[in-house]
Tab-separated table of C-alpha atoms and ligand atoms in Angstrom:
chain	number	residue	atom	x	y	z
A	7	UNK	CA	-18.469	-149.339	-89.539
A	8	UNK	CA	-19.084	-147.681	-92.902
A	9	UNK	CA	-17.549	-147.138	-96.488
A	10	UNK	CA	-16.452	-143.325	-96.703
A	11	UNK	CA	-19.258	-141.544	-98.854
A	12	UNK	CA	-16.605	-141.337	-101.618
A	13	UNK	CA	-15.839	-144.734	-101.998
A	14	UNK	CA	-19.671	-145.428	-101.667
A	15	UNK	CA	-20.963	-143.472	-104.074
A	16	UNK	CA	-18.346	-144.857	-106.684
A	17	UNK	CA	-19.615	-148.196	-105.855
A	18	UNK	CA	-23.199	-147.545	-105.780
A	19	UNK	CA	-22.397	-145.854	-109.719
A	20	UNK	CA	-20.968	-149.586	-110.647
A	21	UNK	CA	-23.596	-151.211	-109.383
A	22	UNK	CA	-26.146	-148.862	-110.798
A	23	UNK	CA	-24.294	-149.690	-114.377
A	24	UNK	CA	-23.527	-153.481	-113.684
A	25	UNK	CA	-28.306	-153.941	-112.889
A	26	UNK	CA	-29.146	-152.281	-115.498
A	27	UNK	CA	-26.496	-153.700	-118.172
A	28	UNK	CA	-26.291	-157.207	-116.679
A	29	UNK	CA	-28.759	-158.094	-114.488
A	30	UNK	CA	-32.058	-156.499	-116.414
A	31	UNK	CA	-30.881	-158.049	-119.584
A	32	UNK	CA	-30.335	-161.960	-118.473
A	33	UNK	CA	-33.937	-161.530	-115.905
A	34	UNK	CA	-35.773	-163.976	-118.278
A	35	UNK	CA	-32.547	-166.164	-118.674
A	36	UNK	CA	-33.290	-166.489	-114.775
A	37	UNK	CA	-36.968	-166.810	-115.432
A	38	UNK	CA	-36.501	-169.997	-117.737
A	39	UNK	CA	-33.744	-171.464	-116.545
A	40	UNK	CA	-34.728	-171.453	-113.264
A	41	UNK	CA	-30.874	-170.232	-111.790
A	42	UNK	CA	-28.377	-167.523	-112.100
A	43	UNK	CA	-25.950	-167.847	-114.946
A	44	UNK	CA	-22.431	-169.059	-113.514
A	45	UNK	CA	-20.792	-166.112	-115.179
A	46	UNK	CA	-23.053	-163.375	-113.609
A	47	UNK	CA	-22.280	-164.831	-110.269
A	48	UNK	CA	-18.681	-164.316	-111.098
A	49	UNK	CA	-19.309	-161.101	-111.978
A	50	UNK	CA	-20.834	-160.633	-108.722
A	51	UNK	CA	-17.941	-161.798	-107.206
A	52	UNK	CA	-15.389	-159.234	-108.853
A	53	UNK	CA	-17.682	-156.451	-107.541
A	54	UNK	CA	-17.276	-157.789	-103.772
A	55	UNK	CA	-21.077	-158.195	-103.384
A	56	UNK	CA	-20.637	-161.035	-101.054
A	57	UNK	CA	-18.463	-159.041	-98.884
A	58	UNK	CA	-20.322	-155.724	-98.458
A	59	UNK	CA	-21.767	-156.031	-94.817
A	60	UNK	CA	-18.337	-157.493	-93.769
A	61	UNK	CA	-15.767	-155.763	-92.456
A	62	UNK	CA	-12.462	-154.635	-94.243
A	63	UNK	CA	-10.327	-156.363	-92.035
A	64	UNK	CA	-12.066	-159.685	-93.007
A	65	UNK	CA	-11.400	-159.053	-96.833
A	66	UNK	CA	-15.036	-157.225	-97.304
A	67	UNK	CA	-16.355	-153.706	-97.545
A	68	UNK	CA	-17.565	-153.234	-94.318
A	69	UNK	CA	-20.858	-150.957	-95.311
A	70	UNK	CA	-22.851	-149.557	-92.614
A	71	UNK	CA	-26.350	-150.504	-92.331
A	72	UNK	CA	-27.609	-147.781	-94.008
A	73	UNK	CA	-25.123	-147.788	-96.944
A	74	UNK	CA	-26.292	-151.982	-97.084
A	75	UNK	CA	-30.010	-150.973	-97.204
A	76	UNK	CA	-28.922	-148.552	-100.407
A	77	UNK	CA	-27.712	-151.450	-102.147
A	78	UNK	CA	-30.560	-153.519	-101.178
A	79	UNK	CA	-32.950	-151.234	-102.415
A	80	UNK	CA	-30.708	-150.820	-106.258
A	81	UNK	CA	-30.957	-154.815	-105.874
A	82	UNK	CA	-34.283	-154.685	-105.884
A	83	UNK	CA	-34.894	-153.030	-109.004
A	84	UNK	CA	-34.416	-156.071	-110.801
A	85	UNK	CA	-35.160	-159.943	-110.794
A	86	UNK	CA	-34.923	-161.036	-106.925
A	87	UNK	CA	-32.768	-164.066	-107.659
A	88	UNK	CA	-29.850	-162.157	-108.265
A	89	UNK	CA	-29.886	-160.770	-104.691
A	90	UNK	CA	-30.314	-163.871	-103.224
A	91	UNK	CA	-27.183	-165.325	-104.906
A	92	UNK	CA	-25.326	-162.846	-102.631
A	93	UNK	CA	-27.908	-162.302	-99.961
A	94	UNK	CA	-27.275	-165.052	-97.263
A	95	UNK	CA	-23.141	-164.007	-97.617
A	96	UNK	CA	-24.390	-160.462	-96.983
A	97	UNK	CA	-26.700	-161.159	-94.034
A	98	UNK	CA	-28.356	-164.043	-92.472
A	99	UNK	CA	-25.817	-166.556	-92.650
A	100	UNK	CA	-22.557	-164.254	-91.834
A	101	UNK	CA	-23.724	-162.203	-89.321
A	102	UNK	CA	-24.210	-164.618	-86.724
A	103	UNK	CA	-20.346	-165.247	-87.286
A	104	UNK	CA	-19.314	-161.434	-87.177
A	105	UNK	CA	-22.103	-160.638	-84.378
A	106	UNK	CA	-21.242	-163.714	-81.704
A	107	UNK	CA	-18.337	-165.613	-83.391
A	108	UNK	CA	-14.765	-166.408	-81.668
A	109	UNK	CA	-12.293	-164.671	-83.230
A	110	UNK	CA	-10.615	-167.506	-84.877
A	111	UNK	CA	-13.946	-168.134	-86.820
A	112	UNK	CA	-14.426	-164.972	-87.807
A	113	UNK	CA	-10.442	-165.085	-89.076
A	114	UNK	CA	-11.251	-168.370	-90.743
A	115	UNK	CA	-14.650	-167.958	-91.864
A	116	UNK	CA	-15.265	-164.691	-92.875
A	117	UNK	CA	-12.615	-164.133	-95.408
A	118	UNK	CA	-13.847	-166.543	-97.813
A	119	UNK	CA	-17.403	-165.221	-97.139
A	120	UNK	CA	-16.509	-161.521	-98.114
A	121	UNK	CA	-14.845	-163.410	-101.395
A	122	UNK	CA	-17.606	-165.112	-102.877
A	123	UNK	CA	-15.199	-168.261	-102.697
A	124	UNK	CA	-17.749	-169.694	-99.543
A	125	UNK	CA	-21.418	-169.294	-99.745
A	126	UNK	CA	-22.835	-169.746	-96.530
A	127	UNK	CA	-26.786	-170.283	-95.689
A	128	UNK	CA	-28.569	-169.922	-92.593
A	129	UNK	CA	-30.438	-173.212	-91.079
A	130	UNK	CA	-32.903	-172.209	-88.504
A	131	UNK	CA	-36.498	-173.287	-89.746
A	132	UNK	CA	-37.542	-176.501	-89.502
A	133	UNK	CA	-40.970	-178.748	-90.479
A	134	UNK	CA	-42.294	-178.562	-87.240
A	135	UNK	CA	-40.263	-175.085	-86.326
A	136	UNK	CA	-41.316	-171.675	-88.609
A	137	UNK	CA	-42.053	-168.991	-86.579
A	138	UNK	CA	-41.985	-170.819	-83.898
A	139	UNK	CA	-38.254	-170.868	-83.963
A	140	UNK	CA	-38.054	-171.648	-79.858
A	141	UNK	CA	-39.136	-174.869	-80.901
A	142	UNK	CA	-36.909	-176.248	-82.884
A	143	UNK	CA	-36.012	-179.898	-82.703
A	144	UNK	CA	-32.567	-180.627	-84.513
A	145	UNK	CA	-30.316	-182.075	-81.645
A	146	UNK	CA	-27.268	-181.697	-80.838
A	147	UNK	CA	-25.740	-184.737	-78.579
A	148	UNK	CA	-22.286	-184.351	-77.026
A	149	UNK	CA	-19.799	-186.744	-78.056
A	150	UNK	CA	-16.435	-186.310	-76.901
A	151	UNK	CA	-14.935	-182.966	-78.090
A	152	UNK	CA	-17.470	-183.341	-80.816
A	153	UNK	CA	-21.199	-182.926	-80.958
A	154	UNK	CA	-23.465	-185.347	-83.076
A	155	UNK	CA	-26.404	-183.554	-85.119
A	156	UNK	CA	-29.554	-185.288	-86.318
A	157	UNK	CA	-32.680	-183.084	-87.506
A	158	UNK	CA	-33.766	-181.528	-90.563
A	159	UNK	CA	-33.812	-177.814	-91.639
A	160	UNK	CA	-36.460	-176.539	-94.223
A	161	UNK	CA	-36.984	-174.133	-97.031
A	162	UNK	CA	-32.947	-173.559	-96.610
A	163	UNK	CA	-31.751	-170.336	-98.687
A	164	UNK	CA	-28.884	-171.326	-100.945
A	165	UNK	CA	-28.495	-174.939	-99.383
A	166	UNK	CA	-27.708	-175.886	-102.506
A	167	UNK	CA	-24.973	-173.660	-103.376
A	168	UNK	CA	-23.451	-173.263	-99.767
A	169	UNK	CA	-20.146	-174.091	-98.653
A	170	UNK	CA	-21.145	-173.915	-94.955
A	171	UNK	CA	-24.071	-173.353	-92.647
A	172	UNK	CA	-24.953	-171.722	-89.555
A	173	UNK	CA	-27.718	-174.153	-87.937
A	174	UNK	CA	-29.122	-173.610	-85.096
A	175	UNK	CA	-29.837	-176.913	-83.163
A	176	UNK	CA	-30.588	-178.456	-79.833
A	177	UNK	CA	-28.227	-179.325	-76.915
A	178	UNK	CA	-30.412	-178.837	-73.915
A	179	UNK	CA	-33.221	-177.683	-72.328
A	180	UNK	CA	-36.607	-177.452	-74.154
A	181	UNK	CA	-37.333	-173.571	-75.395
A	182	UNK	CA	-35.502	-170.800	-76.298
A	183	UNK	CA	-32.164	-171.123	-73.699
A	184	UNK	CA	-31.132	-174.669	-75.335
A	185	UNK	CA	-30.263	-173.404	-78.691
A	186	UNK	CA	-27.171	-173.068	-79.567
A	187	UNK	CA	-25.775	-172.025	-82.737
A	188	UNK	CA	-23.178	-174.208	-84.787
A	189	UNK	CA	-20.771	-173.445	-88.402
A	190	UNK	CA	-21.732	-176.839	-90.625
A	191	UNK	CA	-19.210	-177.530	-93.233
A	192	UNK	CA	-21.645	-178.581	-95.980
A	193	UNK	CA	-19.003	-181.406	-97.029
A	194	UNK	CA	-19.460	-182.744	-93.464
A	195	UNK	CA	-20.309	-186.964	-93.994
A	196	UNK	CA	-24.470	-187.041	-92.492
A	197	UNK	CA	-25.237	-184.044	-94.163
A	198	UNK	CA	-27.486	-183.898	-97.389
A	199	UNK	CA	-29.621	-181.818	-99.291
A	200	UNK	CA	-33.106	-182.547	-100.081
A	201	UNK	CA	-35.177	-181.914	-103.994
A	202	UNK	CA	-34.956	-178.741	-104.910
A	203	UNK	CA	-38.382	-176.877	-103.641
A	204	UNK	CA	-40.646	-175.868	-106.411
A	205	UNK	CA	-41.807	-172.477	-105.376
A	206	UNK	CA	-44.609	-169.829	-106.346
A	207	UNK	CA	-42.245	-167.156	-107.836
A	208	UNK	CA	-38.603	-166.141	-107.019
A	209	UNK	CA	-37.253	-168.163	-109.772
A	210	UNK	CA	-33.480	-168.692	-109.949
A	211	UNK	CA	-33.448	-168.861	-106.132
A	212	UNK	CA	-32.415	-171.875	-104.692
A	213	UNK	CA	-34.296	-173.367	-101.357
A	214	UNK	CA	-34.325	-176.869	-100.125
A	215	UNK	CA	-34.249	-179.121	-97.281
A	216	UNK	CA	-30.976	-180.481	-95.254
A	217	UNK	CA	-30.744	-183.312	-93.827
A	218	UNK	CA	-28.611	-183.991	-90.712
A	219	UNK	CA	-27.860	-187.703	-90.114
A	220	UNK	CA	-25.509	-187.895	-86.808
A	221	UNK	CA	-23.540	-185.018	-88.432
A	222	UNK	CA	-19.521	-185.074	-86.456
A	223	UNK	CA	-19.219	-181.535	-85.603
A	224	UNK	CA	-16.370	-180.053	-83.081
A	225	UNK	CA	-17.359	-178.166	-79.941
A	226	UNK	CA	-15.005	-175.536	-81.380
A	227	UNK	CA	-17.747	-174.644	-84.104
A	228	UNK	CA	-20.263	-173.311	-81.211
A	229	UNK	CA	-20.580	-169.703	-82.812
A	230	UNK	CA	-18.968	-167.892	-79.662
A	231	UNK	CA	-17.554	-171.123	-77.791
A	232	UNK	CA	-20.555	-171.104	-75.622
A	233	UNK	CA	-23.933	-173.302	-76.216
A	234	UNK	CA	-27.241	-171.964	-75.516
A	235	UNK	CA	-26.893	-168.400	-76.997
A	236	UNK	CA	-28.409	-169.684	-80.550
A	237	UNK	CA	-31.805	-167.957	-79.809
A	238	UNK	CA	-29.993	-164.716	-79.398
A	239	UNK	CA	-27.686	-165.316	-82.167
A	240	UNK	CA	-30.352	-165.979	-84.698
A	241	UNK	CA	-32.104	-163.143	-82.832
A	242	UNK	CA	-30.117	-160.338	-83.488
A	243	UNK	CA	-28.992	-161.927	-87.112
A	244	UNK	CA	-32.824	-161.779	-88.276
A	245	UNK	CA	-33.367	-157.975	-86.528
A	246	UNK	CA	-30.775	-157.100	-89.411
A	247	UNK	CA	-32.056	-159.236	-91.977
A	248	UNK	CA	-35.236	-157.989	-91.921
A	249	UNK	CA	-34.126	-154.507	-92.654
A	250	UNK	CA	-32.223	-155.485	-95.805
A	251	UNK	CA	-35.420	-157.144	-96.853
A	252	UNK	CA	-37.391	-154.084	-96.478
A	253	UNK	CA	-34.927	-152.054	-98.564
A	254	UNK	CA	-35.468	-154.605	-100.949
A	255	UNK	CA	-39.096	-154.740	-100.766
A	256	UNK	CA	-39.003	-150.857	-101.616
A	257	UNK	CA	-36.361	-151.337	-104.390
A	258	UNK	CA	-38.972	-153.804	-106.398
A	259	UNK	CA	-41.961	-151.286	-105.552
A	260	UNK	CA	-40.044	-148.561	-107.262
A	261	UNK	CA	-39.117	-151.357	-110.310
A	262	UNK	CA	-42.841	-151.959	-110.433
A	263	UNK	CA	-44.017	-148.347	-110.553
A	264	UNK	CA	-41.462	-147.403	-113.033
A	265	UNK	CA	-43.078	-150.741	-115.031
A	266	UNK	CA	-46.463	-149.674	-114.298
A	267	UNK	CA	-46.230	-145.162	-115.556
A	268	UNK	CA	-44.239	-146.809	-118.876
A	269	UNK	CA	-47.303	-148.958	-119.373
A	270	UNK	CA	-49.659	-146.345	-118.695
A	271	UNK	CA	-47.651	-144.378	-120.760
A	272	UNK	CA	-47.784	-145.783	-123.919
A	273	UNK	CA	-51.244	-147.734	-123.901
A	274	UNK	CA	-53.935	-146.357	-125.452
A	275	UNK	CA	-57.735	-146.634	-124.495
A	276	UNK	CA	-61.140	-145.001	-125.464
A	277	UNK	CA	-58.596	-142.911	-127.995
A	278	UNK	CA	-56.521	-141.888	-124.890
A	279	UNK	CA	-53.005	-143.181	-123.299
A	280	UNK	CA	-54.633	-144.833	-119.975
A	281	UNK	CA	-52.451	-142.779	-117.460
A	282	UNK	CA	-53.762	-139.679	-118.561
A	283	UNK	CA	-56.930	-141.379	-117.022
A	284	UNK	CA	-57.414	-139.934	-113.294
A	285	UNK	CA	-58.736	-143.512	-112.011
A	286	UNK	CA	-55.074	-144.729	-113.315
A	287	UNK	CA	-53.459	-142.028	-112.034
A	288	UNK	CA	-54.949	-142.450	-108.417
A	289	UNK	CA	-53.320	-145.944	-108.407
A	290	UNK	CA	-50.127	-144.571	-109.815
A	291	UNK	CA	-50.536	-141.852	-106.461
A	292	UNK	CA	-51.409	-144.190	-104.082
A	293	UNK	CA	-48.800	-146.493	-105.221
A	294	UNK	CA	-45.690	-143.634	-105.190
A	295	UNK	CA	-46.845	-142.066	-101.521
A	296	UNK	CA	-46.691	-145.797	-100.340
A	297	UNK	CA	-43.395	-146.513	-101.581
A	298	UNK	CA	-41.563	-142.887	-100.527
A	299	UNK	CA	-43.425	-144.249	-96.825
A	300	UNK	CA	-41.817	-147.482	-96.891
A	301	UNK	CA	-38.249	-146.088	-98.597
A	302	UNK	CA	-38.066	-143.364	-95.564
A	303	UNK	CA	-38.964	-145.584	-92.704
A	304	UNK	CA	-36.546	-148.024	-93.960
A	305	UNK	CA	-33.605	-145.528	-94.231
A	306	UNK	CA	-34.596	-144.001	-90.754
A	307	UNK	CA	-34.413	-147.423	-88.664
A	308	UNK	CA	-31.331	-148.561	-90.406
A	309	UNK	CA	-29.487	-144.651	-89.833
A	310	UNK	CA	-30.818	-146.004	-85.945
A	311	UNK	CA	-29.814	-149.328	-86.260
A	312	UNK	CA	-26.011	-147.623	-86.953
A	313	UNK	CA	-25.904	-145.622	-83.976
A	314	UNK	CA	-26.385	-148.772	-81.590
A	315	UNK	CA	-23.321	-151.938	-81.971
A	316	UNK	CA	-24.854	-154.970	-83.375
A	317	UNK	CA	-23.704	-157.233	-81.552
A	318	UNK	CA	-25.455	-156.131	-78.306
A	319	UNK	CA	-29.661	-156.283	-79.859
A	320	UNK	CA	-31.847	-153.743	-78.950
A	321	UNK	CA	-35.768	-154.320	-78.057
A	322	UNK	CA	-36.320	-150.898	-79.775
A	323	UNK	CA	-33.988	-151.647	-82.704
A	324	UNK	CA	-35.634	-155.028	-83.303
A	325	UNK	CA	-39.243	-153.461	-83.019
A	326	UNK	CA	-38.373	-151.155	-85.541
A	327	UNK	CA	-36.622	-153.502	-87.859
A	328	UNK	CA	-40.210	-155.361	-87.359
A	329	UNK	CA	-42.134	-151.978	-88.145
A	330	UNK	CA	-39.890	-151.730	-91.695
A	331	UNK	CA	-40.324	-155.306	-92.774
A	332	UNK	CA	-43.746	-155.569	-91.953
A	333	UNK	CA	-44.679	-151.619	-93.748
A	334	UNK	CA	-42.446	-152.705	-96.763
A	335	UNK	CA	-43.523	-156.350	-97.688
A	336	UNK	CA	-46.634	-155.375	-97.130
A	337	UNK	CA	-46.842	-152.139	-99.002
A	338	UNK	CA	-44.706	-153.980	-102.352
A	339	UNK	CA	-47.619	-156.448	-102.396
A	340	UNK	CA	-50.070	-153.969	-102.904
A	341	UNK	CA	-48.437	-151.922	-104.981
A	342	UNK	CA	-47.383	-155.446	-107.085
A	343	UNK	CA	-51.389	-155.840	-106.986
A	344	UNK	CA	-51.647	-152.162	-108.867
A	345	UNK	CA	-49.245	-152.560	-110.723
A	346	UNK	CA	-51.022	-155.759	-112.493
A	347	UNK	CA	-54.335	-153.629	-112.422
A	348	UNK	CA	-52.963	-150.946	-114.512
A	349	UNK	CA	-51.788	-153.414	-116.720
A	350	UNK	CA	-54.974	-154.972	-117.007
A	351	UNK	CA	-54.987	-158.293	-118.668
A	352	UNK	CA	-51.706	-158.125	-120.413
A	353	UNK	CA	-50.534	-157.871	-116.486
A	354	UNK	CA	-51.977	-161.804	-115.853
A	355	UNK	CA	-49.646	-162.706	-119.141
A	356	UNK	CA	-46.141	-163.559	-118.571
A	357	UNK	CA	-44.248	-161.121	-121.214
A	358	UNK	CA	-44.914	-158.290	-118.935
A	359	UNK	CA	-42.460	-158.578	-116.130
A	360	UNK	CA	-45.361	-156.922	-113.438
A	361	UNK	CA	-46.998	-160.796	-113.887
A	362	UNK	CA	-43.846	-162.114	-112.157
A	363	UNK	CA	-42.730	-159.940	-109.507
A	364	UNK	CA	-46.511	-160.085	-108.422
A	365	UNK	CA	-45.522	-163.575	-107.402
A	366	UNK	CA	-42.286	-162.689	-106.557
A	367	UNK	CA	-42.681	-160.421	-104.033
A	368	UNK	CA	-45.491	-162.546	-102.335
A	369	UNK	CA	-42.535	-164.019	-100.887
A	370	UNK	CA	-41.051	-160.844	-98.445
A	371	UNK	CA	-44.112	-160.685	-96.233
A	372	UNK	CA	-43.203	-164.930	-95.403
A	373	UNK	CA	-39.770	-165.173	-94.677
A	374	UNK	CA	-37.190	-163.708	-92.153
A	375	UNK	CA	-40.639	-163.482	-89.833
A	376	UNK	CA	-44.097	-163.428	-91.295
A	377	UNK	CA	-46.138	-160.364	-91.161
A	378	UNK	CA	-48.040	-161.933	-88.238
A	379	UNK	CA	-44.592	-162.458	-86.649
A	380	UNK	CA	-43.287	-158.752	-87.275
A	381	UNK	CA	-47.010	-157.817	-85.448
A	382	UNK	CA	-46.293	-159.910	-82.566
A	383	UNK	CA	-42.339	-158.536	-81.774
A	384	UNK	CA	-44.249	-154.806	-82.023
A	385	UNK	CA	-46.724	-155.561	-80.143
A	386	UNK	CA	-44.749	-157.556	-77.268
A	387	UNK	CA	-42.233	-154.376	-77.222
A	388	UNK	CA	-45.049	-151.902	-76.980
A	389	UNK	CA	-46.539	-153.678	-74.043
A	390	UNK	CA	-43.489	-153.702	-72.292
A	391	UNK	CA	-42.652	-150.481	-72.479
A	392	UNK	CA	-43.777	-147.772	-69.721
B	416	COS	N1	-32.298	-159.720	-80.040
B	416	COS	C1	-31.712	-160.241	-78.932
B	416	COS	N2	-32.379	-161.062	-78.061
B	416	COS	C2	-33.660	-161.365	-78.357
B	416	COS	C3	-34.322	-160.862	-79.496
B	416	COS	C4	-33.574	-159.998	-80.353
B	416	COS	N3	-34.142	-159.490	-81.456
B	416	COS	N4	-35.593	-161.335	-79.512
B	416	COS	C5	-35.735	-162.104	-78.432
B	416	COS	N5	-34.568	-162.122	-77.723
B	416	COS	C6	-34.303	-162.812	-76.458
B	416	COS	C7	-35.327	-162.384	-75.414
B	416	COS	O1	-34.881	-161.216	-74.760
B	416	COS	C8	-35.369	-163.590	-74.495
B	416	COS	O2	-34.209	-163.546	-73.666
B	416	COS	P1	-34.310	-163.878	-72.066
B	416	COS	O3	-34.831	-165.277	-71.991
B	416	COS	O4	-32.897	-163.721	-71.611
B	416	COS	O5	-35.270	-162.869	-71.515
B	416	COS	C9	-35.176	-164.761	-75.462
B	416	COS	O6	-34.522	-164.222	-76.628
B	416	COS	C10	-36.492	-165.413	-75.849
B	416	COS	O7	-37.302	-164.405	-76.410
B	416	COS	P2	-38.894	-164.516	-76.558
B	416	COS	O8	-39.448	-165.031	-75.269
B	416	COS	O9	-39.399	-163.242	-77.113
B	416	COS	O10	-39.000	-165.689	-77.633
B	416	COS	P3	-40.270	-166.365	-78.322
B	416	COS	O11	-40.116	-167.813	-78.311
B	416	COS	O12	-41.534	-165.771	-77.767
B	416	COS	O13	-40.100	-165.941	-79.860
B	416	COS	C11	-40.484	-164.637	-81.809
B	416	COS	C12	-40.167	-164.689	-80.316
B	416	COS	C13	-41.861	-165.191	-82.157
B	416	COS	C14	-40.398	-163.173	-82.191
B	416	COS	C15	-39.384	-165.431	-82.604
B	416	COS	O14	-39.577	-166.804	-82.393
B	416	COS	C16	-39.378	-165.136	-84.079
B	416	COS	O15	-38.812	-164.137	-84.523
B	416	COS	N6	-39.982	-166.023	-84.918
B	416	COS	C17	-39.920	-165.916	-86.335
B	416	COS	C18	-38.699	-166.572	-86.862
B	416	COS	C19	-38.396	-166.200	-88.252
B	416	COS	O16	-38.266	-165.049	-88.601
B	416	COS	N7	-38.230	-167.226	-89.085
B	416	COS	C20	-37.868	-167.021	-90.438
B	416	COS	C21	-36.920	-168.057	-90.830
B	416	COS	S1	-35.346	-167.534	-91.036
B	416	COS	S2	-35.322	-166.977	-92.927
């Protein structure tokens, strides 16, 4: 699956024009209001951003991995809320659908994903359940033709603007073989959302808890018809979502450099402008090898991650996905860290955008799989391979 380059590049030129004419200009609309203004999300809408990692035949664009990671990394060049409007639509909660779904839920569900018209979250983590999704302990009783859920989910990406969830819950065995995978109508009676969290940085993004209070759900929402595939499910979803993540991560290192040489650019010290000072400079360096690193490791595991369908995971695909996330969170923190260094005070003070995307991007090396978690799925793969 992939937009021809023609059609690509035309979109990519769109986009290019729609961040830096509508997104840049509202980012401290986002910063104080704490959300996304309604009319920028329908904006997002007429440019299919929620459908771009969905197929055509399901009303979306149906990019390839690598043309997603492009976009990911232009979406990162500006206030990270705005991705995450579209970002669970795009990946985490939709791909569990399109990887392991029936094909009447894909028919039903995915259309009004690729629209915009259903925003759909992912509901894996719980309070007792982070990266130790195998865990979990949301249950899922049978009931009939139904199944009754009870549990809560945490930190939940776009709870509060979703139409529908996939949650991952309980209905056997302890570990990772009784998970199975469910669709959640958010207007289901049981199910409510929790206070809004009140986070570090990422303003404008919306996380909270939900609540699951004997929740009727048919058997017929099982992603795939079959229970105890969940672990996989979420499995293989995350292996893609952390790819898009590390696109991003290099989109907002390359937003923060550019921040960081017009700074050094135009501020003057001991009768000089401070980039033409070579201790500057070596950040500046350090800071642009780092992020050409992250930007080419990230476009050579996704160009690997097309060559191998989806829906089957791949130890060596996942490993690698692990290898970009964990190289490009961590490398946009430090070069976030430079970038308020060159800035020197004025970086600590909240007019300069580097003061806020320092916090923002603290973020990426936490979710979709900690750092520690991204170290682990190497290592495990390394071990096990001859
Ligand atoms: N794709 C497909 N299958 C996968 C897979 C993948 N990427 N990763 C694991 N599996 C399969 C394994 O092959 C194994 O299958 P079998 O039982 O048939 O052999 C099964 O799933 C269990 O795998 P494993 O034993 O490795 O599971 P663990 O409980 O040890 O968990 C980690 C592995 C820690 C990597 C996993 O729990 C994880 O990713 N945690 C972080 C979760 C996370 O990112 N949370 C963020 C919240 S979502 S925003």
């Amino acid at each position: 699956m992939a937009l021809d380059q023609e059609s690509f590049e035309l979109l990519k030129m769109s986009l290019d024009r729609f961040i830096q004419e509508r997104l840049m200009p509202a980012e401290d609309v986002v910063e104080e209001s704490d959300d996304v203004p309604s009319d920028i999300v329908d904006d997002m809408r007429a440019l299919g951003l929620f459908g771009l990692s969905i197929p055509e035949e399901y009303g979306g664009i149906g990019l390839s991995m690598s043309q997603e990671c492009e976009v990911a990394y232009a979406l990162g060049h500006t206030a990270l809320a705005f991705r995450s409007v579209v970002g669970t639509n795009i990946g985490i909660g939709s791909q569990g659908i399109l990887m392991d779904g029936t094909e009447v839920q894909k028919a039903e569900y995915l259309p009004a994903i690729a629209s915009g018209e259903l925003i759909v979250s992912f509901a894996l983590t719980e309070p007792d359940a982070g990266s130790d999704v195998a865990s979990l302990r949301a249950r899922a009783v049978p009931d009939g033709g139904d199944y009754l859920l009870s549990g809560t989910k945490r930190f939940i990406t776009n709870a509060p603007r979703a139409g529908a969830f996939t949650l991952m819950a309980r209905t056997g065995e302890s570990g990772a073989k009784g998970i199975t995978a469910f669709l959640v109508p958010a207007s289901l009676p049981g199910l409510s959302l929790g206070k809004p969290d009140k986070k570090m940085g990422q303003r404008g993004t919306k996380t909270c808890d939900v609540h699951l209070d004997n929740v009727r759900v048919p058997a017929t929402n099982i992603i795939g018809g079959v229970p105890g595939r969940g672990f996989k499910t979420a499995m293989k979803v995350l292996d893609r979502g952390r790819l898009h993540i590390s696109a991003l991560a290099c989109g907002m290192a390359s937003r923060i450099q550019r921040e960081s040489i017009a700074y050094a650019q135009q501020r003057k010290q001991f009768g000089k402008r401070i980039g033409e000072f070579q201790l500057v400079q070596a950040m500046l360096a350090d800071s642009q090898a780092e992020l050409l690193a992250g930007w080419s490791l990230v476009q050579a595991c996704a160009r690997r991650y097309d060559g191998k369908p989806p829906a089957l995971g791949d130890p060596e695909i996942s490993m690698q996905a692990s290898c970009a996330k964990m190289y490009a969170t961590e490398m946009v923190g430090r070069v976030a860290d430079r970038g308020v260094q060159i800035h020197g005070g004025a970086g600590y003070i909240n007019e300069y955008k580097v003061e806020r995307f320092y916090r923002d991007v603290r973020l990426l090396r936490l979710y979709e799989g900690t750092t520690q978690i991204q170290q682990l799925v190497i290592g495990k793969h390394l071990m096990r391979s001859e």
